[in-house]
mmCIF file of N, CA and C in Angstrom:
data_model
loop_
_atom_site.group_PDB
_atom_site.id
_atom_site.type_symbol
_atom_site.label_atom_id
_atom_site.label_comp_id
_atom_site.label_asym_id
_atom_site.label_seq_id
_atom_site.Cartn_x
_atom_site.Cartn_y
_atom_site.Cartn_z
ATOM 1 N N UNK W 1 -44.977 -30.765 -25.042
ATOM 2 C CA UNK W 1 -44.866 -31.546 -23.828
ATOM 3 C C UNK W 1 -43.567 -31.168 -23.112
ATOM 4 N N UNK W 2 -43.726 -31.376 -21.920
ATOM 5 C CA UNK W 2 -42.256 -30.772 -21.044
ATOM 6 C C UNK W 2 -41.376 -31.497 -21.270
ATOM 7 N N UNK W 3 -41.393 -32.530 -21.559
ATOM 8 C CA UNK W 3 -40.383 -33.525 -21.490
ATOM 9 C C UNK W 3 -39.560 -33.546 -23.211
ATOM 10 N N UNK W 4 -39.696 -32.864 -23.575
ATOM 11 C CA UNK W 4 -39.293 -32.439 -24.877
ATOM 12 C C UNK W 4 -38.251 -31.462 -24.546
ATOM 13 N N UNK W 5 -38.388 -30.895 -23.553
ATOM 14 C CA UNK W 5 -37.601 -29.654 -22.583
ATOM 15 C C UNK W 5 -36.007 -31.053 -22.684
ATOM 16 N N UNK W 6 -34.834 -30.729 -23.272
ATOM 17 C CA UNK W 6 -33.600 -31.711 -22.802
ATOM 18 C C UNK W 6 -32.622 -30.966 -22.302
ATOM 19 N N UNK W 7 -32.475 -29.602 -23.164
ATOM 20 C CA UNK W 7 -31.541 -28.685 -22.727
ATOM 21 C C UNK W 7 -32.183 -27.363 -21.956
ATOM 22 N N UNK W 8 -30.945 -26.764 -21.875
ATOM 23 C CA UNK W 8 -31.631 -25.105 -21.685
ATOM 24 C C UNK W 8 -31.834 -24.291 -23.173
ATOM 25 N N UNK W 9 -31.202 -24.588 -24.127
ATOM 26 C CA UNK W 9 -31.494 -24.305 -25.620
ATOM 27 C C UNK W 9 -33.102 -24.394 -25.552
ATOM 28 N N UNK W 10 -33.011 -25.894 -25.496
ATOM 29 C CA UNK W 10 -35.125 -26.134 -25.784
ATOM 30 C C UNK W 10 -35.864 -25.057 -25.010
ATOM 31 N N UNK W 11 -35.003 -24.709 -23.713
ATOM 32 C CA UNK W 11 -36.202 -24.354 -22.932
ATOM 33 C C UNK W 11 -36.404 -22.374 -22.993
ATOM 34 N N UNK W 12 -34.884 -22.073 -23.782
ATOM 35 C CA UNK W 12 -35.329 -20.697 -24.794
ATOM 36 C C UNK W 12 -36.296 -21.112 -26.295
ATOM 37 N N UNK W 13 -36.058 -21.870 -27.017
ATOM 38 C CA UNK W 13 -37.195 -22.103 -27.778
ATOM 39 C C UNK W 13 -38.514 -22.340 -27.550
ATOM 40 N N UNK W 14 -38.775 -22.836 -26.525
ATOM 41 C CA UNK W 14 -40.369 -22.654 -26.089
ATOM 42 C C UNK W 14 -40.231 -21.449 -25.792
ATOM 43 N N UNK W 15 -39.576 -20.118 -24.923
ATOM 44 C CA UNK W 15 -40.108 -19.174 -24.653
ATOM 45 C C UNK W 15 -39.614 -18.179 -25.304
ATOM 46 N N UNK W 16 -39.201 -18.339 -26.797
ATOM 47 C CA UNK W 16 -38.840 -17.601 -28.092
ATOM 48 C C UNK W 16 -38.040 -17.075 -27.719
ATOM 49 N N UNK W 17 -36.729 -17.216 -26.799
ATOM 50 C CA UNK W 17 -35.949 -16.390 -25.908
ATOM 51 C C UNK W 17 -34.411 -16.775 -26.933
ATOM 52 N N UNK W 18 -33.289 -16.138 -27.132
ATOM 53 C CA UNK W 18 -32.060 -16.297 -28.000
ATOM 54 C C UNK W 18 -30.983 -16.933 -27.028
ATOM 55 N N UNK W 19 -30.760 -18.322 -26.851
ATOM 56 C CA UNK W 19 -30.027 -18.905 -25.832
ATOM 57 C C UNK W 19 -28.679 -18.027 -25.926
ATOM 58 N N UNK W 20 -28.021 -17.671 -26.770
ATOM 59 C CA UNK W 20 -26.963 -17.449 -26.652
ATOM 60 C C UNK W 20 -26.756 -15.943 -26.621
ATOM 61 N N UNK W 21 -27.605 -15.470 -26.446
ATOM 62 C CA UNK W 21 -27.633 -14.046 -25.529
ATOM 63 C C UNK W 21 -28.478 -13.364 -24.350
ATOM 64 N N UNK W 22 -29.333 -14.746 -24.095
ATOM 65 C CA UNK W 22 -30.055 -14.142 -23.000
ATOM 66 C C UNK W 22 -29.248 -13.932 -21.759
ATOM 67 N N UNK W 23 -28.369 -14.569 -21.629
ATOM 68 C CA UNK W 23 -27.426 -14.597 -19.926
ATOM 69 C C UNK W 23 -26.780 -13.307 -20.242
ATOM 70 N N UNK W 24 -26.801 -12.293 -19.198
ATOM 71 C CA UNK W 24 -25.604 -11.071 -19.473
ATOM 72 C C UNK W 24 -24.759 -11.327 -18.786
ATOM 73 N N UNK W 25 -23.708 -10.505 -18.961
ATOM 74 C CA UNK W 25 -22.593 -10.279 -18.985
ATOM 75 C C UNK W 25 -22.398 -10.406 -17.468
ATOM 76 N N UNK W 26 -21.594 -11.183 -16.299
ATOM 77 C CA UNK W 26 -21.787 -11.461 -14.914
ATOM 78 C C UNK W 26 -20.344 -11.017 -14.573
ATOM 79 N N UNK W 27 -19.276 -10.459 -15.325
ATOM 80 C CA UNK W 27 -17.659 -10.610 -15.531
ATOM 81 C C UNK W 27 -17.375 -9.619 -14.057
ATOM 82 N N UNK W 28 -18.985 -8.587 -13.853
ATOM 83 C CA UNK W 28 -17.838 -7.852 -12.678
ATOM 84 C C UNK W 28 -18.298 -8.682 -11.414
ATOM 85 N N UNK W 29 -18.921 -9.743 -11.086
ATOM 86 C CA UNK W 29 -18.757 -10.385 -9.919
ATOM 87 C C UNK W 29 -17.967 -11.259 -9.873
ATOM 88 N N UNK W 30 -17.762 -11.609 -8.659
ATOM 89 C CA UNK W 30 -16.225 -12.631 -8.273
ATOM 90 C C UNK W 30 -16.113 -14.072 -9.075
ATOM 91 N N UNK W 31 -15.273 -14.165 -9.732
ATOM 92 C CA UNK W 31 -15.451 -15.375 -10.125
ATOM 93 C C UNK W 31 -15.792 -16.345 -10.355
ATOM 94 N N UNK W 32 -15.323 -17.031 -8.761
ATOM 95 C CA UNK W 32 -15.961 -18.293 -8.144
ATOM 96 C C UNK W 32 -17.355 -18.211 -8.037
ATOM 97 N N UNK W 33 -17.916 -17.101 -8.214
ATOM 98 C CA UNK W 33 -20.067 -16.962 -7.872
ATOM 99 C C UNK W 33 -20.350 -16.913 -9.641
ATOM 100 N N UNK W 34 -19.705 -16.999 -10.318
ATOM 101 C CA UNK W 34 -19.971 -16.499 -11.757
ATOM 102 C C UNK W 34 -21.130 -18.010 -12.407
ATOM 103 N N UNK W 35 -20.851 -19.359 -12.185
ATOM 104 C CA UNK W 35 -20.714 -20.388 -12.676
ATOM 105 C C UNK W 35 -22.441 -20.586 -11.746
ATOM 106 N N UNK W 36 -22.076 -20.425 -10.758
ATOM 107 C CA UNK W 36 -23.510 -20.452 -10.147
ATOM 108 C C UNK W 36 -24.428 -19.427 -9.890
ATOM 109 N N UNK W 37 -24.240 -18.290 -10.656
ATOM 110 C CA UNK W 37 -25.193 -17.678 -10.894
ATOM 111 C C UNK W 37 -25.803 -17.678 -12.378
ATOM 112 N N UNK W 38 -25.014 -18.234 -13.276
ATOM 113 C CA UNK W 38 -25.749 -18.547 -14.472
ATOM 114 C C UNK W 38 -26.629 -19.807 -14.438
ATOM 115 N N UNK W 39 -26.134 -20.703 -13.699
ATOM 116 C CA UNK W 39 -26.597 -21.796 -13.471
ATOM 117 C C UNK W 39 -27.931 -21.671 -12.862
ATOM 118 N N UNK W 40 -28.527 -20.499 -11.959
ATOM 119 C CA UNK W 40 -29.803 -19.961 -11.392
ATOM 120 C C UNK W 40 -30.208 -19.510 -12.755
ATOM 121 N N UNK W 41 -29.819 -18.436 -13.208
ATOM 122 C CA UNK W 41 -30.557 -18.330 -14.312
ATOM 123 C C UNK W 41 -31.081 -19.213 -15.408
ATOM 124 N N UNK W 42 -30.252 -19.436 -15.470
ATOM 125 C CA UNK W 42 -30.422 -21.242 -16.719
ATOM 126 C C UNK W 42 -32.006 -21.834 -15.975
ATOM 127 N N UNK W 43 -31.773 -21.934 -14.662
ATOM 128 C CA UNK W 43 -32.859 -23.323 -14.193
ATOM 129 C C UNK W 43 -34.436 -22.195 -13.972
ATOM 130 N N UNK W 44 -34.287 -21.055 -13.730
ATOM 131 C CA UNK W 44 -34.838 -19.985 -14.104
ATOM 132 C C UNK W 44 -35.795 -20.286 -14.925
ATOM 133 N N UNK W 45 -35.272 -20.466 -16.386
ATOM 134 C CA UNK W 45 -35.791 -19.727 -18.058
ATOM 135 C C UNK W 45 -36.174 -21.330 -18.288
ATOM 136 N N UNK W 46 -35.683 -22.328 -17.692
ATOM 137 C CA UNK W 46 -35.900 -23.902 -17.654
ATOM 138 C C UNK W 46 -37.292 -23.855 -16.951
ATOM 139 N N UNK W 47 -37.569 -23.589 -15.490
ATOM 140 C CA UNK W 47 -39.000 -23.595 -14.677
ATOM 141 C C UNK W 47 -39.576 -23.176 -15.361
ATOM 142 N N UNK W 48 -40.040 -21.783 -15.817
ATOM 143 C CA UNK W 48 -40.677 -21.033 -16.919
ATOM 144 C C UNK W 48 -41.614 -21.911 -18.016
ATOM 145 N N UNK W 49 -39.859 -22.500 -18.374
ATOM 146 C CA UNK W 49 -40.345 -23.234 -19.667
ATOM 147 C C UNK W 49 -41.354 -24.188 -19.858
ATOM 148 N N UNK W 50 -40.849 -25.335 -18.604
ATOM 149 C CA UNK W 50 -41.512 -26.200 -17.999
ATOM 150 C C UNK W 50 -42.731 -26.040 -17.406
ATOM 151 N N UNK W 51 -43.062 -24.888 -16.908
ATOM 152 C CA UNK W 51 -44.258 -24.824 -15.841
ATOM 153 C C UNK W 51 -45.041 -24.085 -17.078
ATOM 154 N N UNK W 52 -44.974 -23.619 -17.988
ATOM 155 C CA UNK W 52 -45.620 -22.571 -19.306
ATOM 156 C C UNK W 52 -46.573 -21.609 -18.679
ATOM 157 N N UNK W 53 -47.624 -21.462 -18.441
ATOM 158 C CA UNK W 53 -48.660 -20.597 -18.229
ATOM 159 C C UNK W 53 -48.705 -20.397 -16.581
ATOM 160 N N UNK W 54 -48.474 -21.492 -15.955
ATOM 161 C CA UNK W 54 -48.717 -22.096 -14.275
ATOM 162 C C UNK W 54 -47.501 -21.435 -13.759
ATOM 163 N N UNK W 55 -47.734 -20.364 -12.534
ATOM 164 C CA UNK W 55 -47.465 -19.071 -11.706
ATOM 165 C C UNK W 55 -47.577 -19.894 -10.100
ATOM 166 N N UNK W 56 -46.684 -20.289 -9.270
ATOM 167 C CA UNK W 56 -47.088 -20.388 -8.390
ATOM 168 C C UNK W 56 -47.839 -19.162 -7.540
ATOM 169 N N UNK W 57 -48.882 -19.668 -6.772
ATOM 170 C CA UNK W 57 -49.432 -18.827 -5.873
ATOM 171 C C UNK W 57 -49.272 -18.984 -4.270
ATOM 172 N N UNK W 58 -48.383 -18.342 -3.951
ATOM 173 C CA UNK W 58 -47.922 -18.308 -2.443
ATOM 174 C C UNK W 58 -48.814 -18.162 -1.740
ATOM 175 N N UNK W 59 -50.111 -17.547 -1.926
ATOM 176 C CA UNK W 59 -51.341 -17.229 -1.121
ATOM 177 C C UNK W 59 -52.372 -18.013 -0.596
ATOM 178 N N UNK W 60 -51.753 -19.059 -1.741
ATOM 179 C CA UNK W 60 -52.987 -20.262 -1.761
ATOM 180 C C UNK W 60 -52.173 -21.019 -1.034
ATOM 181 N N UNK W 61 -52.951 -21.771 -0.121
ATOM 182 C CA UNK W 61 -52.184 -22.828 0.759
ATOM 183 C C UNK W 61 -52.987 -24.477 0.545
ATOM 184 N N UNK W 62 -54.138 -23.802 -0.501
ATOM 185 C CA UNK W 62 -54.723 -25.092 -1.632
ATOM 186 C C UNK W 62 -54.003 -25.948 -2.178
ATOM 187 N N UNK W 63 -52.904 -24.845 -2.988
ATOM 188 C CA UNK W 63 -52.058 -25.663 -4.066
ATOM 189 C C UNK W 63 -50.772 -26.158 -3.479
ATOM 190 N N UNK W 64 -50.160 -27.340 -3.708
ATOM 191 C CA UNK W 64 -49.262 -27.428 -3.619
ATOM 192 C C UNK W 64 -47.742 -27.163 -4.499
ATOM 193 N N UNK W 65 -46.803 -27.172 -3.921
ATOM 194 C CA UNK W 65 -45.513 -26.120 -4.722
ATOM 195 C C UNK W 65 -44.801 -27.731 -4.837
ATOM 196 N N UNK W 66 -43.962 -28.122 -5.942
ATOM 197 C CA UNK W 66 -43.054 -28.942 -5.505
ATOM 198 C C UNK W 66 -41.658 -28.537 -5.983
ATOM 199 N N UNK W 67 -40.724 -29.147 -5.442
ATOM 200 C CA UNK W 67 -39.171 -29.130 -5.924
ATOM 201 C C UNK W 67 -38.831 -30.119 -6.025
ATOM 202 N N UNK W 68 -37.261 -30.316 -6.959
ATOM 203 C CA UNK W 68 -36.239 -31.767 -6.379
ATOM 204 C C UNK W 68 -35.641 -31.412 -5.352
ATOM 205 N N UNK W 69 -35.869 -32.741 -5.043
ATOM 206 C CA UNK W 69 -34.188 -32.692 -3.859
ATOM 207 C C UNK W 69 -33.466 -33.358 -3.926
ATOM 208 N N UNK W 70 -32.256 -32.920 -3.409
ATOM 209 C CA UNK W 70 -31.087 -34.108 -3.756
ATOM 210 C C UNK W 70 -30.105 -34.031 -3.037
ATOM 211 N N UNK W 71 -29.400 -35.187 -2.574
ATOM 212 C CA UNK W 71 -28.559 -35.630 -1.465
ATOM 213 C C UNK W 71 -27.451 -35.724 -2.108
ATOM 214 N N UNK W 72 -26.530 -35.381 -0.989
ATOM 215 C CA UNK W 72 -24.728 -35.361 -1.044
ATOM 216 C C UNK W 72 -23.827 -35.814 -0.051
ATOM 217 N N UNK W 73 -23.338 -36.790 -0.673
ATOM 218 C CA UNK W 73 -22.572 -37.485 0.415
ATOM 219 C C UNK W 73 -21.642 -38.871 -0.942
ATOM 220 N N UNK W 74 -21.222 -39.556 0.410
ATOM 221 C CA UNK W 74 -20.546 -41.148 -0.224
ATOM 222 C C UNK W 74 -21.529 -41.796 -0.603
ATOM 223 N N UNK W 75 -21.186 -42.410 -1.385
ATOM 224 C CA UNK W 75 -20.640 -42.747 -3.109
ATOM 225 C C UNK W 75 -20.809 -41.617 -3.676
ATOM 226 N N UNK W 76 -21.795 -41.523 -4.018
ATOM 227 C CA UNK W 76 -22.945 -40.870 -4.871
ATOM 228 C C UNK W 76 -22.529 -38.821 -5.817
ATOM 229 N N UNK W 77 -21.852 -38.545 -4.063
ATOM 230 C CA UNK W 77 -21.576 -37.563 -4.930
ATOM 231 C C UNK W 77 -22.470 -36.188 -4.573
ATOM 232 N N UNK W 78 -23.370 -35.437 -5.130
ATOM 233 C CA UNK W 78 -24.127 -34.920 -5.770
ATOM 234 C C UNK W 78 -25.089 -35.543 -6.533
ATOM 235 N N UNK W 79 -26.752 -35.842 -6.172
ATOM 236 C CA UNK W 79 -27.727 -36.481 -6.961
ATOM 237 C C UNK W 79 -28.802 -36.010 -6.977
ATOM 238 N N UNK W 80 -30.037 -35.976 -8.017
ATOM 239 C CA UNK W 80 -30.782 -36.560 -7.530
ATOM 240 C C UNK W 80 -31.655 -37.350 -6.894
ATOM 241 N N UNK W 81 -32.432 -37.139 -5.804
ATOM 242 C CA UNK W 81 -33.289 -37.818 -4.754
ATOM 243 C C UNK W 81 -34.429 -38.680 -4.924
ATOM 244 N N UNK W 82 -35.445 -37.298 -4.904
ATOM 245 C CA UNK W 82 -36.817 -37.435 -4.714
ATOM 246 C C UNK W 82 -37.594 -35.885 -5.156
ATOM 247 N N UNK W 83 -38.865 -35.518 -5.058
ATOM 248 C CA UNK W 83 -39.460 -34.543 -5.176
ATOM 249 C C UNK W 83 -39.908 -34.161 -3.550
ATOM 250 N N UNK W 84 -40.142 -32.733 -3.700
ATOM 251 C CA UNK W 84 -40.728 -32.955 -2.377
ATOM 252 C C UNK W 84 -41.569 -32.273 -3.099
ATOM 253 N N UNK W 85 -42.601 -31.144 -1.665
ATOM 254 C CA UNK W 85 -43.795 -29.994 -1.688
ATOM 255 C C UNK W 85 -44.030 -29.498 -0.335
ATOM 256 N N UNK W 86 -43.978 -27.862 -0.551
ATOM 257 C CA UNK W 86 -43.885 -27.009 0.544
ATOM 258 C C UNK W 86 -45.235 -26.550 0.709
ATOM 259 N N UNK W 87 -45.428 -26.710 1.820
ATOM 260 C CA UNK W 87 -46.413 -25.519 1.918
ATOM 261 C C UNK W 87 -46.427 -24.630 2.761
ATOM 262 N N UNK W 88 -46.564 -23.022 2.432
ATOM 263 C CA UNK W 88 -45.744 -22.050 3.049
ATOM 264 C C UNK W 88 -46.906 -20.922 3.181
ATOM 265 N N UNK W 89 -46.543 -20.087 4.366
ATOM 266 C CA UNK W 89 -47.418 -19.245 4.808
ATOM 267 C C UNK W 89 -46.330 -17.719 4.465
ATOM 268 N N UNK W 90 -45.930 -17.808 3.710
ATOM 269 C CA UNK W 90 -44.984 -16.772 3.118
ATOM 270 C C UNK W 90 -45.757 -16.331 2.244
ATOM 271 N N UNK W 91 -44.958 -14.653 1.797
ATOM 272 C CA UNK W 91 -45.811 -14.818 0.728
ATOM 273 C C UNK W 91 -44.437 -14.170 -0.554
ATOM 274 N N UNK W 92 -43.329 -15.186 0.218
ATOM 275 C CA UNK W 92 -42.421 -14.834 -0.820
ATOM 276 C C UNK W 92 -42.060 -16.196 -1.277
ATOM 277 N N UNK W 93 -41.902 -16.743 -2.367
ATOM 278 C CA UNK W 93 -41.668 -18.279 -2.552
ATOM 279 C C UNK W 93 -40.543 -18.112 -3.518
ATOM 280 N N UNK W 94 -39.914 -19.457 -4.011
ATOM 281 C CA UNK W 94 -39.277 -20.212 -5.063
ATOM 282 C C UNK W 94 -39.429 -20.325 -5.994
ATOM 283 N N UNK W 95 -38.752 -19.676 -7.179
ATOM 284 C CA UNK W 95 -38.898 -19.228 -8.597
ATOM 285 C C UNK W 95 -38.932 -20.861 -9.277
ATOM 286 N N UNK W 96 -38.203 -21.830 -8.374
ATOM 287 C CA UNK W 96 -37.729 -23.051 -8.995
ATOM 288 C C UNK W 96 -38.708 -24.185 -8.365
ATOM 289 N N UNK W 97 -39.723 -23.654 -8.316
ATOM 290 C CA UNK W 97 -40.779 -24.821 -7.931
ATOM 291 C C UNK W 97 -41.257 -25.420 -9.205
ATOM 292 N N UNK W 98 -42.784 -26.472 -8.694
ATOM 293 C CA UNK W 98 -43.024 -26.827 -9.958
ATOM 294 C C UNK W 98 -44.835 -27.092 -9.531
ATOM 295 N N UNK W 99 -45.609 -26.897 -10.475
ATOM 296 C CA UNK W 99 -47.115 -27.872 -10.337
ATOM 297 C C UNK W 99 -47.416 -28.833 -10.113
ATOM 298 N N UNK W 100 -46.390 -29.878 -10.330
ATOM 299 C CA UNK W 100 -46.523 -31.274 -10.422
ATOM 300 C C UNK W 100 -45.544 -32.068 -9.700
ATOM 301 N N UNK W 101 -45.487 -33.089 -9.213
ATOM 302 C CA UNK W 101 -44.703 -33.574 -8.754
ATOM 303 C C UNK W 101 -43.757 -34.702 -9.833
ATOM 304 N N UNK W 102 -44.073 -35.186 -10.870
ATOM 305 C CA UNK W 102 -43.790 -35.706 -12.155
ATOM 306 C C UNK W 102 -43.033 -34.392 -13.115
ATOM 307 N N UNK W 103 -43.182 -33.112 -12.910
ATOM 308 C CA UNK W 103 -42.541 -32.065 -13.172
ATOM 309 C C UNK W 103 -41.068 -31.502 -12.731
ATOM 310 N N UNK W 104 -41.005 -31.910 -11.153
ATOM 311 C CA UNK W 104 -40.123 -31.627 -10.421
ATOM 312 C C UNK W 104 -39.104 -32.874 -10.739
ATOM 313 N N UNK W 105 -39.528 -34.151 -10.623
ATOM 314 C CA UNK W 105 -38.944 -35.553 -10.631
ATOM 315 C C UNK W 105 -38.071 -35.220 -11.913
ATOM 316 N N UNK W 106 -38.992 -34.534 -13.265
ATOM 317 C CA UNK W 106 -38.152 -34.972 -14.727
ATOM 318 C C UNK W 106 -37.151 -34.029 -14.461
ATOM 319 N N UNK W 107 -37.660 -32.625 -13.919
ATOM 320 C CA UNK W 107 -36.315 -31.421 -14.096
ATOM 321 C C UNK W 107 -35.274 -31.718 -13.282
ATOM 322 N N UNK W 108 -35.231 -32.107 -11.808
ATOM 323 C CA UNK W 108 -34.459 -32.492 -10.979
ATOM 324 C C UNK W 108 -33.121 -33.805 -11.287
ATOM 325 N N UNK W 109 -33.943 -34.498 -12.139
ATOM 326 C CA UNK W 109 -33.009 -35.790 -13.133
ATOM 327 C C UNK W 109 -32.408 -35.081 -14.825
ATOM 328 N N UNK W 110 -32.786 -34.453 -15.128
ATOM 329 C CA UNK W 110 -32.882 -33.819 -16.091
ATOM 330 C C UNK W 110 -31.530 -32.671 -16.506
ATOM 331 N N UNK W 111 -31.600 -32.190 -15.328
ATOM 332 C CA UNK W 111 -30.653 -30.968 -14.948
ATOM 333 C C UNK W 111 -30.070 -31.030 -14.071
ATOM 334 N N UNK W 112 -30.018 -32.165 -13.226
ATOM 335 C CA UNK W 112 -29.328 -32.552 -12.371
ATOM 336 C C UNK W 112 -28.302 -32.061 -12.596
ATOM 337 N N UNK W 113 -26.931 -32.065 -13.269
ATOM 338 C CA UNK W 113 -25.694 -31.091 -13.307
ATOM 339 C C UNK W 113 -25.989 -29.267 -12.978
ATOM 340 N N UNK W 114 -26.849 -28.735 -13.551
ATOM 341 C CA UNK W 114 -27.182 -27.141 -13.160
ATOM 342 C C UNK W 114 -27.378 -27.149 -12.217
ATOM 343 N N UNK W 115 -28.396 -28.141 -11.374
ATOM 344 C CA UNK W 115 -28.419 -27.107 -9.877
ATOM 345 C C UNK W 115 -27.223 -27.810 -9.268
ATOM 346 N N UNK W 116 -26.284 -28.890 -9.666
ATOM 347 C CA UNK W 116 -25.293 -28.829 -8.869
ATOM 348 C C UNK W 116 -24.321 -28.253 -8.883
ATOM 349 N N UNK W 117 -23.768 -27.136 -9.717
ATOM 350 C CA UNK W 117 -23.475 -26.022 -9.856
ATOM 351 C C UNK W 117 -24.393 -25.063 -9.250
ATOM 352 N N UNK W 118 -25.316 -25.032 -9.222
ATOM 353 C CA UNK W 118 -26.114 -23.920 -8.438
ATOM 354 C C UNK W 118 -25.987 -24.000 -7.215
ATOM 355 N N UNK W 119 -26.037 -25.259 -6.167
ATOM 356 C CA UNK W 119 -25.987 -25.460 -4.976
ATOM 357 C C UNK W 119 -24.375 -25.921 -4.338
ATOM 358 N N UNK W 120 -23.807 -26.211 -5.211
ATOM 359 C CA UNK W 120 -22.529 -26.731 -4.636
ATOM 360 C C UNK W 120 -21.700 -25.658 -5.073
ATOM 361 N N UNK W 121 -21.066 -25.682 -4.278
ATOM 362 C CA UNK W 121 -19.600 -24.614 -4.605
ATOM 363 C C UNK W 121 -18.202 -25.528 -4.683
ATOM 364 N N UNK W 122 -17.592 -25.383 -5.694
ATOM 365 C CA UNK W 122 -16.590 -26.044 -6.113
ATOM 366 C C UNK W 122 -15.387 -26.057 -5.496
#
């Protein structure tokens, strides 16, 4: 079950992947991008994990795609929101979508710290 997913550890054990060597080595880019580009990867090998077999299809304008979203401001900070769902006439999409909208909700609360490293710059 996805929700068994707590870390990014779990979410190399579902995909038999070695947490502590799958990220390479990022040392020759700038610093400050270092923290949020692992943090893409992390939520990466996390979607994967989470979504298991289920591939979004950009072609299909049947299915729907969802994500979290999350707002920044006073008090609050950096949060989770809500889920949304795109539907896009692209046919290049978002590695960090999800099938479900109960999918997007758990990862978005879940990992809430990674993508705020992923999206915020410090």
């Amino acid at each position: 079950m996805y929700t068994d997913i707590k870390t990014f550890e779990d979410a190399c054990q579902v995909l038999n992947l070695e947490a502590a060597t799958i990220i390479p080595d990022l040392s020759f880019f700038p610093e400050e991008e270092r923290e949020a580009m692992i943090a893409h990867l992390k939520l990466i090998i996390i979607a994967k994990a989470i979504n298991g077999d289920w591939t979004p299809d950009w072609t299909n304008g049947e299915w729907d795609k969802y994500y979290p979203w999350f707002k920044m401001g006073s008090p609050s900070g950096f949060s989770y929101r809500d889920f949304d769902f795109w539907s896009s006439y692209s046919y290049v999409g978002s590695r960090l979508c999800f099938e479900s909208r109960e999918k997007a909700k758990y990862v978005g609360t879940q990992f809430e710290d990674l993508y705020k490293t992923y999206f915020v710059k410090a």
